[in-house]
Short mmCIF file of C-alpha atoms and ligand atoms in Angstrom, two decimals:
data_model
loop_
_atom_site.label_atom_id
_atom_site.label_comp_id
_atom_site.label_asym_id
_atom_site.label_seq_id
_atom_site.Cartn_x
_atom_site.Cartn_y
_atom_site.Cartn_z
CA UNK A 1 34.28 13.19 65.31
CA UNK A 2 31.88 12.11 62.73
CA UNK A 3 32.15 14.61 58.90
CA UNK A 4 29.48 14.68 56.60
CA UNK A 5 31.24 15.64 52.88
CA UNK A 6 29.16 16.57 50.33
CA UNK A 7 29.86 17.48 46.75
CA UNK A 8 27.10 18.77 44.93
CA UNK A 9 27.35 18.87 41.30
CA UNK A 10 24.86 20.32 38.49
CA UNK A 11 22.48 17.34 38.54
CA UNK A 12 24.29 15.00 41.26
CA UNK A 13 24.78 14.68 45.09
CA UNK A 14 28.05 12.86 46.47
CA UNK A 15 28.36 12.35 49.84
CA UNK A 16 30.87 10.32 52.37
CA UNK A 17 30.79 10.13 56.39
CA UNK A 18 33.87 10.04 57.79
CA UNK A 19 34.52 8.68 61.47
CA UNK A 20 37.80 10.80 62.25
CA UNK A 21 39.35 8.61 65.08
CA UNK A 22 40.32 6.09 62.46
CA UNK A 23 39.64 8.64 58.87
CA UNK A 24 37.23 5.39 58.04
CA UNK A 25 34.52 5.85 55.90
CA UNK A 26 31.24 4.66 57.37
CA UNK A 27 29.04 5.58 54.53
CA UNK A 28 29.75 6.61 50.70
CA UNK A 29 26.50 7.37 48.41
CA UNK A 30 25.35 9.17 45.37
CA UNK A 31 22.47 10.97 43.98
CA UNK A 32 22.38 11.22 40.06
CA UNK A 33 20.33 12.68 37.88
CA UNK A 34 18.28 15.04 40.22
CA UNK A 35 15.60 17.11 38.79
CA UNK A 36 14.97 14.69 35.93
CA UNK A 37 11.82 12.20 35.91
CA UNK A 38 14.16 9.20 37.18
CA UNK A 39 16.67 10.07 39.65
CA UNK A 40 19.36 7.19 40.76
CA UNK A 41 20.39 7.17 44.28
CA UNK A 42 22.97 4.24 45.14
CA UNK A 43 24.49 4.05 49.03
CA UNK A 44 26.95 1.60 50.25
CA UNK A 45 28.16 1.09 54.05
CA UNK A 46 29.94 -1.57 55.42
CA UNK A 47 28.94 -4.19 52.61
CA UNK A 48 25.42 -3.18 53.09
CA UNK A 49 24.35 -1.77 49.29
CA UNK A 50 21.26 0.42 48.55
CA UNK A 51 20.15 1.58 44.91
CA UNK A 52 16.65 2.83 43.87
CA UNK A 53 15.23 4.77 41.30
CA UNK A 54 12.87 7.40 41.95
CA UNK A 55 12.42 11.18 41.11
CA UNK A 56 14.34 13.88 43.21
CA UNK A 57 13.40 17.29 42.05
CA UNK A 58 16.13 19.02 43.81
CA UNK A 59 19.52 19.53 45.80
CA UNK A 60 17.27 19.85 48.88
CA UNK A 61 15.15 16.74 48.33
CA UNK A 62 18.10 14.53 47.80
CA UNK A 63 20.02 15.58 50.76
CA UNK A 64 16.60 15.01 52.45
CA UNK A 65 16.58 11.49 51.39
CA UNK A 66 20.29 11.18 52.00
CA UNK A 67 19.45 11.66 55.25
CA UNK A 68 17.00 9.21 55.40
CA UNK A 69 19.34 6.57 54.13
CA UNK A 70 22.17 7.45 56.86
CA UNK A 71 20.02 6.39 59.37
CA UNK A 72 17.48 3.61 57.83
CA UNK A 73 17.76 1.05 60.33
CA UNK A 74 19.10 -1.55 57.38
CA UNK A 75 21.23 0.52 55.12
CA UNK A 76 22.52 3.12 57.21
CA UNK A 77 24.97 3.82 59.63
CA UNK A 78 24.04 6.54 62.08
CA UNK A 79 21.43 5.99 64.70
CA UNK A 80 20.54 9.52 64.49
CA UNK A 81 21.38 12.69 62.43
CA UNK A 82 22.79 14.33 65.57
CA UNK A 83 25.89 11.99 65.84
CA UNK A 84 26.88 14.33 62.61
CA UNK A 85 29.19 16.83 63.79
CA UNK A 86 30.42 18.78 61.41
CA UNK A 87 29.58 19.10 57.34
CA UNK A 88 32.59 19.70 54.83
CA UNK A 89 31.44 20.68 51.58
CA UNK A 90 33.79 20.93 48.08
CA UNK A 91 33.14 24.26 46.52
CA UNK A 92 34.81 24.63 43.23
CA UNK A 93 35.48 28.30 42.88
CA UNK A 94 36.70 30.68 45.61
CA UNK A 95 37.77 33.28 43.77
CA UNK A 96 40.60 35.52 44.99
CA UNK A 97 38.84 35.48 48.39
CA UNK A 98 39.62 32.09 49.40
CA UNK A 99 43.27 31.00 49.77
CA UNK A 100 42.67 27.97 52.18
CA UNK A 101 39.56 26.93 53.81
CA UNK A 102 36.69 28.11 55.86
CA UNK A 103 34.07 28.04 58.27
CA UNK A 104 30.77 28.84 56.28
CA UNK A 105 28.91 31.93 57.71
CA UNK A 106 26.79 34.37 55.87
CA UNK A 107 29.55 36.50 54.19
CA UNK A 108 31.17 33.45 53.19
CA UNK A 109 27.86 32.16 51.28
CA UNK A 110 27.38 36.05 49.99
CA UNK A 111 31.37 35.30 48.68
CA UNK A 112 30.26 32.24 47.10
CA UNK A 113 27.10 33.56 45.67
CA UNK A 114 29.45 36.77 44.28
CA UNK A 115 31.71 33.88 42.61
CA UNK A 116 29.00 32.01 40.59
CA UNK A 117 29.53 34.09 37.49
CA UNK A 118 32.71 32.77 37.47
CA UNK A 119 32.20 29.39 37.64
CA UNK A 120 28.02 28.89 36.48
CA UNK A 121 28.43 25.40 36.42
CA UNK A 122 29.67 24.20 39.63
CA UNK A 123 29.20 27.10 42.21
CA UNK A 124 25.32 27.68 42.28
CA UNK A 125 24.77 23.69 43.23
CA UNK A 126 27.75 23.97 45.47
CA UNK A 127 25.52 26.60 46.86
CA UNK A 128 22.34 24.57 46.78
CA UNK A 129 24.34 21.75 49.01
CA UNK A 130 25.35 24.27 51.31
CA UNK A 131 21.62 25.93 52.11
CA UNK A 132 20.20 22.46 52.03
CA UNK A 133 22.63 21.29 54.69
CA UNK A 134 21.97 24.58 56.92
CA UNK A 135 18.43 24.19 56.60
CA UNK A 136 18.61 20.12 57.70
CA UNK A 137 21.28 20.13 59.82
CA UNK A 138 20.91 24.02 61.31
CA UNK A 139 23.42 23.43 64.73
CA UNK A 140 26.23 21.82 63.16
CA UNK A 141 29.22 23.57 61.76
CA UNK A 142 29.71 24.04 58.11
CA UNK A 143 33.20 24.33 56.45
CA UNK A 144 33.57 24.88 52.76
CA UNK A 145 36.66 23.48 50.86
CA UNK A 146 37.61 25.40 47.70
CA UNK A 147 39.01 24.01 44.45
CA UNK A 148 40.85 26.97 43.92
CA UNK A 149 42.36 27.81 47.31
CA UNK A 150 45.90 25.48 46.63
CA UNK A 151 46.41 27.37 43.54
CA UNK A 152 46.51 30.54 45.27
CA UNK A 153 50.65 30.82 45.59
CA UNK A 154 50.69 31.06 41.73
CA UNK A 155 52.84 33.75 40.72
CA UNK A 156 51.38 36.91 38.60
CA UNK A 157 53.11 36.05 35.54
CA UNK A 158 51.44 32.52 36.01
CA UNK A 159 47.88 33.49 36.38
CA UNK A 160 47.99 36.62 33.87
CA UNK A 161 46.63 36.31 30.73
CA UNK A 162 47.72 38.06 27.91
CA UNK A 163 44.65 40.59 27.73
CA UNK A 164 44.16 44.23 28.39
CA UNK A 165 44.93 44.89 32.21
CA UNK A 166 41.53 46.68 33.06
CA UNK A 167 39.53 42.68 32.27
CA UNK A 168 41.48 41.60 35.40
CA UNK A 169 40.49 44.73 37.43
CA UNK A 170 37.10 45.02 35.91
CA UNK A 171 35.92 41.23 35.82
CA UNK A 172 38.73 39.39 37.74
CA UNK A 173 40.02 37.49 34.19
CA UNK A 174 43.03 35.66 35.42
CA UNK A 175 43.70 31.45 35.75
CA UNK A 176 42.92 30.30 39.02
CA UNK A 177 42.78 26.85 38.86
CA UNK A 178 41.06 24.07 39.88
CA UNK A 179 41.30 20.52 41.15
CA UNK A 180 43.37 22.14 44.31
CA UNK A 181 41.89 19.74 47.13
CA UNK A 182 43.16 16.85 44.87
CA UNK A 183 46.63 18.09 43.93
CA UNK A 184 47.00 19.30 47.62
CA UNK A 185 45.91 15.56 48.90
CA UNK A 186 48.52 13.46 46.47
CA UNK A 187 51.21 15.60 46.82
CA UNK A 188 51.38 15.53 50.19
CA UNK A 189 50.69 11.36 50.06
CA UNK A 190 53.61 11.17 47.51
CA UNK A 191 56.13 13.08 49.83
CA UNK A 192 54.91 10.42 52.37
CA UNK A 193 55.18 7.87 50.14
CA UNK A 194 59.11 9.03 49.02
CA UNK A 195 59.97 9.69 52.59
CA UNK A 196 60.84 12.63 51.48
CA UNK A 197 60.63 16.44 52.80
CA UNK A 198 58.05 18.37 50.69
CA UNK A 199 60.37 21.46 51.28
CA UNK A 200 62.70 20.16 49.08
CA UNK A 201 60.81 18.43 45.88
CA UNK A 202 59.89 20.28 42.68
CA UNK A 203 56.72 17.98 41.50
CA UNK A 204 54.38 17.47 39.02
CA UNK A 205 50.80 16.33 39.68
CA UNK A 206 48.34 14.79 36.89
CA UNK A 207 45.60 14.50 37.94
CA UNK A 208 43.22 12.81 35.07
CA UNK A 209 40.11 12.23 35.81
CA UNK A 210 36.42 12.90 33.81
CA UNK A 211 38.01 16.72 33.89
CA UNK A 212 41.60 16.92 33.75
CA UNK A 213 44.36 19.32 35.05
CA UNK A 214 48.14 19.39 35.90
CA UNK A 215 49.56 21.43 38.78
CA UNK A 216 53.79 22.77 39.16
CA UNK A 217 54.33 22.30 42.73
CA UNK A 218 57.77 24.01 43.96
CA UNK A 219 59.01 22.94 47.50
CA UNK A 220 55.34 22.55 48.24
CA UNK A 221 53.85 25.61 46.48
CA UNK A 222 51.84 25.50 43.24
CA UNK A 223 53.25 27.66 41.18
CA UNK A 224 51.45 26.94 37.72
CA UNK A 225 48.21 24.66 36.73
CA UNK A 226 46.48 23.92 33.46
CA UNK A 227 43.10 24.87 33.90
CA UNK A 228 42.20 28.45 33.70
CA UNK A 229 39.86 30.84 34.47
CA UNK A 230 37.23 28.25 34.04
CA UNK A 231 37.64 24.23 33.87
CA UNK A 232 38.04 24.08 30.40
CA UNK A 233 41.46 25.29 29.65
CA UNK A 234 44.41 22.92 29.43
CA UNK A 235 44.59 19.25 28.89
CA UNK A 236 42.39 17.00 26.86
CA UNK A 237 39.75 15.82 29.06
CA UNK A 238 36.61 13.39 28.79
CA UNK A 239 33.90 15.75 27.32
CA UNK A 240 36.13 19.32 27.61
CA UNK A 241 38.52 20.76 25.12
CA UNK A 242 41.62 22.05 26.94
CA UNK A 243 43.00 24.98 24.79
CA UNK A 244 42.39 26.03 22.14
CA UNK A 245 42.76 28.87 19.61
CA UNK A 246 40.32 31.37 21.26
CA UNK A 247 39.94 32.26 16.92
CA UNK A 248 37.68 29.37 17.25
CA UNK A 249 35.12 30.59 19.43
CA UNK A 250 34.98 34.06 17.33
CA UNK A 251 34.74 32.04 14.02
CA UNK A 252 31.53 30.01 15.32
CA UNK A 253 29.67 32.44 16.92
CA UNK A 254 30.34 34.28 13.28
CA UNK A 255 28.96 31.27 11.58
CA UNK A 256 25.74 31.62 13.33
CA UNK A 257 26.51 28.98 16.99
CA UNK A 258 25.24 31.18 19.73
CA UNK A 259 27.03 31.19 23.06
CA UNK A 260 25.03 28.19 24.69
CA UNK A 261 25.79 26.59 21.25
CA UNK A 262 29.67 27.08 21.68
CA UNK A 263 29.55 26.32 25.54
CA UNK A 264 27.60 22.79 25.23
CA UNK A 265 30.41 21.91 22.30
CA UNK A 266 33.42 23.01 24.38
CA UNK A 267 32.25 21.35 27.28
CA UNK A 268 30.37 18.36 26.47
CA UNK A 269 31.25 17.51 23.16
CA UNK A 270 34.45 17.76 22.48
CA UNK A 271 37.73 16.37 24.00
CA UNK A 272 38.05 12.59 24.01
CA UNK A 273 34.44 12.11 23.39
CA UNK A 274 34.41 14.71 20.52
CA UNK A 275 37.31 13.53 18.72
CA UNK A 276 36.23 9.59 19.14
CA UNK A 277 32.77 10.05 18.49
CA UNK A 278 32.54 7.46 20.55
CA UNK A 279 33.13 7.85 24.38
CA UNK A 280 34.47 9.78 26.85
CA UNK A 281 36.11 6.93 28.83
CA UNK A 282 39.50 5.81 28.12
CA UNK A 283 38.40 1.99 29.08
CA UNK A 284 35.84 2.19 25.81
CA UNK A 285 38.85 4.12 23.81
CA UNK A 286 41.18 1.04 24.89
CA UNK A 287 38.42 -0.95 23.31
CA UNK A 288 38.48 0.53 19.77
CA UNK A 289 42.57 0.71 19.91
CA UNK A 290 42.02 -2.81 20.28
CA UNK A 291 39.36 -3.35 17.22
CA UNK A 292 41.34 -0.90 15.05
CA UNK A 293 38.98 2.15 15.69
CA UNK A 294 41.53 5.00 14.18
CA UNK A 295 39.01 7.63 15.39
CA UNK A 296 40.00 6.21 18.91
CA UNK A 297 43.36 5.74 18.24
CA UNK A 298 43.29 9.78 17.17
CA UNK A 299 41.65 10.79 20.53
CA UNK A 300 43.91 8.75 22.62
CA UNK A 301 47.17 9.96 20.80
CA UNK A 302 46.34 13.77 20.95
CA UNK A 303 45.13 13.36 24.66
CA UNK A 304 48.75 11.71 25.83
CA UNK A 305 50.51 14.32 23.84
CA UNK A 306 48.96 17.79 24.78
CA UNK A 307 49.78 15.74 28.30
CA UNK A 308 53.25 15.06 27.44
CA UNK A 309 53.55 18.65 26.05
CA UNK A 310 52.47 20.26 29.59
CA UNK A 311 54.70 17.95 31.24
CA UNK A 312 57.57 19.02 29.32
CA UNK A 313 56.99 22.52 29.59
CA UNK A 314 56.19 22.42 33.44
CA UNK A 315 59.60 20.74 33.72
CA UNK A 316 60.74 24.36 32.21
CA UNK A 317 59.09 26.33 34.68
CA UNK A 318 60.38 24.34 37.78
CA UNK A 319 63.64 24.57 36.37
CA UNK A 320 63.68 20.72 36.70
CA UNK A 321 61.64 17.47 38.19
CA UNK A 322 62.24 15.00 41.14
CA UNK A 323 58.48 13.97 41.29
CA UNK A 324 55.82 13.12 38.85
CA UNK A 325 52.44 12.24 40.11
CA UNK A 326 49.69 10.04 38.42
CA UNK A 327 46.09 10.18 40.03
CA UNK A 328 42.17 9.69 39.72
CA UNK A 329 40.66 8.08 37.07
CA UNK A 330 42.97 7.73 34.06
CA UNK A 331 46.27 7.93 36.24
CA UNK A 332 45.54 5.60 38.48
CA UNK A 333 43.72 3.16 36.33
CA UNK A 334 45.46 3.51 33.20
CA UNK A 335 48.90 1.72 32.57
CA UNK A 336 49.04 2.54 28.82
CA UNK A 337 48.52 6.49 29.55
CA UNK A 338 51.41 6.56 31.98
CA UNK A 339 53.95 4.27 29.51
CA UNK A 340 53.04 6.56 26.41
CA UNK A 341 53.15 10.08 28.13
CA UNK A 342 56.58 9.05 30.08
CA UNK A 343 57.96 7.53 26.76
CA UNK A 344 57.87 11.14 25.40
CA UNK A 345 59.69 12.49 28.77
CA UNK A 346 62.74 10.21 28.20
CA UNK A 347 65.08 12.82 27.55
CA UNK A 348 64.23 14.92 30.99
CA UNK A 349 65.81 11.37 32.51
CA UNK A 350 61.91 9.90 33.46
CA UNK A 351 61.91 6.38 33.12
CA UNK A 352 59.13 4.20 33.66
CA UNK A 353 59.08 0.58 34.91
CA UNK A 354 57.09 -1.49 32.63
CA UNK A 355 56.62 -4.35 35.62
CA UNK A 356 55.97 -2.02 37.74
CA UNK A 357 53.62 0.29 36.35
CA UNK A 358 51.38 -2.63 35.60
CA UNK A 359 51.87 -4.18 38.66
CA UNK A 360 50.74 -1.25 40.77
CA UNK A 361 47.87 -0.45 38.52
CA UNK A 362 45.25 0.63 40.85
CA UNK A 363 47.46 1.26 43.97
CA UNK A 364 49.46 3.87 45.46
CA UNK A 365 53.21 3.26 44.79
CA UNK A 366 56.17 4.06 43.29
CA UNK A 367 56.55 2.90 39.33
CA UNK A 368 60.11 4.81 38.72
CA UNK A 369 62.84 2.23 36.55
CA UNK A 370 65.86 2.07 39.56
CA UNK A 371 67.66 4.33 36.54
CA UNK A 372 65.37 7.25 36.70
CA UNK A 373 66.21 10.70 37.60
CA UNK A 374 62.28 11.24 38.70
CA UNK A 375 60.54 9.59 40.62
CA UNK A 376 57.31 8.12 39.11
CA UNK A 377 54.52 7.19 41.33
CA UNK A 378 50.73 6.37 41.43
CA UNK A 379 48.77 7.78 44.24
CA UNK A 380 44.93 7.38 44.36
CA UNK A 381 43.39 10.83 45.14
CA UNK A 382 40.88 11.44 47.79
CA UNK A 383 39.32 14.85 48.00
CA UNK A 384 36.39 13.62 50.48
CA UNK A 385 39.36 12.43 53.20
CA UNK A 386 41.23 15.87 52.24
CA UNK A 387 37.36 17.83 52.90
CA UNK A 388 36.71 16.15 56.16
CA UNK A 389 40.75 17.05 57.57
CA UNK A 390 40.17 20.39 56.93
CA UNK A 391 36.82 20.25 58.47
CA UNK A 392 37.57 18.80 61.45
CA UNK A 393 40.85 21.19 62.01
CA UNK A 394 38.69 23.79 61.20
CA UNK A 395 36.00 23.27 64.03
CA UNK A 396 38.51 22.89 65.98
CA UNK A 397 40.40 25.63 65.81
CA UNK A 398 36.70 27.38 66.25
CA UNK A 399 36.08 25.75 69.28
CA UNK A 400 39.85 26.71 70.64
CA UNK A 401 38.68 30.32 70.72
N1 ADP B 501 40.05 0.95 34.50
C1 ADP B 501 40.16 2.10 33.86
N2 ADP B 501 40.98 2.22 32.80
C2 ADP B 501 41.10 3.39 32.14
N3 ADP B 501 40.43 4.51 32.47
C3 ADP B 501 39.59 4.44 33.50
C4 ADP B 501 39.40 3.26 34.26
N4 ADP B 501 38.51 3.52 35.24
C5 ADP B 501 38.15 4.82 35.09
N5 ADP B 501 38.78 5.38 34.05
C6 ADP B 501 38.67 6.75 33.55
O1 ADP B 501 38.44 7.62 34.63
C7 ADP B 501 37.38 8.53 34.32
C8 ADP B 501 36.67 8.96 35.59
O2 ADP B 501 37.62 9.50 36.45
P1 ADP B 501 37.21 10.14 37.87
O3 ADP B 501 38.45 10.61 38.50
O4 ADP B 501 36.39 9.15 38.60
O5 ADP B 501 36.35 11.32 37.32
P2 ADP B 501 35.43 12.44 37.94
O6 ADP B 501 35.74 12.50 39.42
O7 ADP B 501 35.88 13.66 37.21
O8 ADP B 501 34.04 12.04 37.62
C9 ADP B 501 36.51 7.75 33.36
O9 ADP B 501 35.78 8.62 32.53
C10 ADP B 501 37.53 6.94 32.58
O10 ADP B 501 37.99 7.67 31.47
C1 UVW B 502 36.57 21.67 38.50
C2 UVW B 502 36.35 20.43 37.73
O1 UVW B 502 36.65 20.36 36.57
O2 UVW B 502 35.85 19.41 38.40
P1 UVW B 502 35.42 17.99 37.80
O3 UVW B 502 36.64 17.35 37.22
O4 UVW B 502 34.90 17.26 39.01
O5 UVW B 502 34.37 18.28 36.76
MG1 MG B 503 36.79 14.07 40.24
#
């Protein structure tokens, strides 16, 4: 069985094939900057690389030309579109109708559509991929794959906030999380990894990528994250805030920042990026550590201890910790994130191997000093492999009936 996975973002298109025999990945591409004069679209399959710059002027276009490049007789790697036989698309927020994933039909998309207030921007181009794909590939089965759905087990006095009871029934105000098809994927690898019955492990998964979040997994279950009711809560991240004092918000808008104003500084300006004024990626803070940048130095110290500090108090909530879990972008590339955030978790008995942490920078593996009482590991995250399981279980559980 052959997936299509796309995840469509604001202004970009990722997509992956997936032959299922083998879970290889035949093609892996990605449209940036669609809608804009220039659009980048780079595609890479078996060695063979394509890039180009032209302009896409929307979700429909570039899936158009996606389609193209799958089967161009020198980049691609389909002889036609109908080998395709099933699409898997990430949808970042299902809401509280979505607790695992689903075959898209008409009240599923109306679902979707209903959820976009809650998540404006990463549900309407979720929903753009999603009609796109219909409309180009009408016979083939569609599954969607929500961020949200792993989070679902949370417990009410996880995802309640501390406002007036009628916000929840009125608006649906509560934390539901995000990152879920991640946190699912290397929690599940790191029980493999450990040999180790899920059932039985109380874990912690980081997963640090461009956005950031941390999920409490009991025996399996999450049962707290750190993103909210949007993205933006919790951890440090490249370009996003995490928390903070929601007196902040009130005080701009009061000194004159309209909402837009407050939103584009929350999410793009702030976080590593904001507090650097320099970059959002921890390679070019690395850099000024190096050259003495203290503006870096600053960013980098509050990101690894608001991490350190959610650590510590998801150790609470567990009531303990066999497994922590590093993954995407920062945790799996990052050797001097993992040393300083697991220097601060000495006392809850995690110990770090130096050798090995930067010996297995990059792979999936365990990084744990033989003295720890947790188990430390790396594990590189793949939601597109995660997407295209579900997908194909999905279909065929359809097809059973
Ligand atoms: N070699 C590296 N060393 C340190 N950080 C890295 C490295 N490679 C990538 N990163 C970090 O990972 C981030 C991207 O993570 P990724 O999981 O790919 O993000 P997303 O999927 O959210 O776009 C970059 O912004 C950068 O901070
Ligand atoms: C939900 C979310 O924050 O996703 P990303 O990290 O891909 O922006
Ligand atoms: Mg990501």
């Amino acid at each position: 069985m052959k997936i299509l996975v796309i995840n469509s973002g604001s202004s970009s298109l990722k997509y992956q094939i997936l032959e299922m025999e083998n879970e290889s990945c035949l093609v892996k591409g990605l449209v940036e900057r669609i809608g804009e004069q220039e659009s980048d679209i780079e595609q890479e399959s078996e060695g063979k690389e394509y890039k180009n710059i032209t302009k896409i002027k929307d979700h429909e276009e570039a899936l158009k030309k996606v389609m193209e490049l799958i089967i161009d007789p020198e980049y691609g790697c389909l002889r036609e579109l109908s080998e395709i036989d099933a699409v898997g698309h990430r949808v970042v927020h299902g809401g509280e109708e979505f607790f695992s994933s689903v075959l898209i039909d008409e009240e599923v998309i109306k679902a979707i559509e209903d959820n976009a207030d809650l998540a404006p921007l990463h549900n309407p181009p979720n929903l753009m991929g999603i009609r796109a794909a219909k409309k180009l590939l009408p016979n083939v089965p569609q599954v969607a794959v929500f961020d949200t759905a792993f989070h679902h087990s949370m417990p009410e006095k996880a995802y309640m906030y501390g406002l007036p009871y009628e916000l929840y029934q009125k608006h649906k105000i509560r934390r539901y999380g995000f990152h879920g098809t991640s946190h699912r994927y290397v929690s599940k690898k790191a029980s493999e990894i450990l040999k180790k019955d899920m059932k039985e492990l109380k874990m912690i998964t980081a997963h640090l990528g461009n956005g950031a979040s941390l999920a409490a997994i009991d025996r399996g279950k999450v049962i707290d994250t750190s993103m909210g009711f949007t993205p933006l809560e919790g951890l440090i991240m490249g370009t996003r805030s995490g928390d903070i004092d929601p007196g902040i918000v009130l005080f701009l808008t009061r000194k004159g920042y309209s909402v837009d104003e407050v939103d584009d500084l929350l999410n793009k300006r702030s976080g590593v990026y904001g507090l650097s004024e320099m970059s959002n990626d921890m390679r070019d803070i690395r850099k000024g550590i190096e050259n003495g940048d203290k503006k870096a130095k600053l960013a980098y110290d509050v990101y690894v201890y608001r991490l350190a500090k959610y650590i510590g108090s998801y150790i609470t909530v567990l009531k303990g910790l066999d497994v922590l879990v590093f993954t995407a972008g920062v945790g799996e590339n990052d050797e001097h994130v993992r040393m300083d955030v697991c220097d601060y978790l000495d006392f809850f008995g995690v110990k770090i191997d130096k050798e090995k942490n930067t010996l297995l920078n990059r792979k999936n593996g365990i990084i744990s000093a033989s003295d720890s009482d947790v188990d430390i590991l790396i594990v590189k995250t793949d939601e597109e492999l995660m997407i295209a399981q579900d997908t194909k279980r999905i279909v065929e559980e359809s097809n059973d009936k």
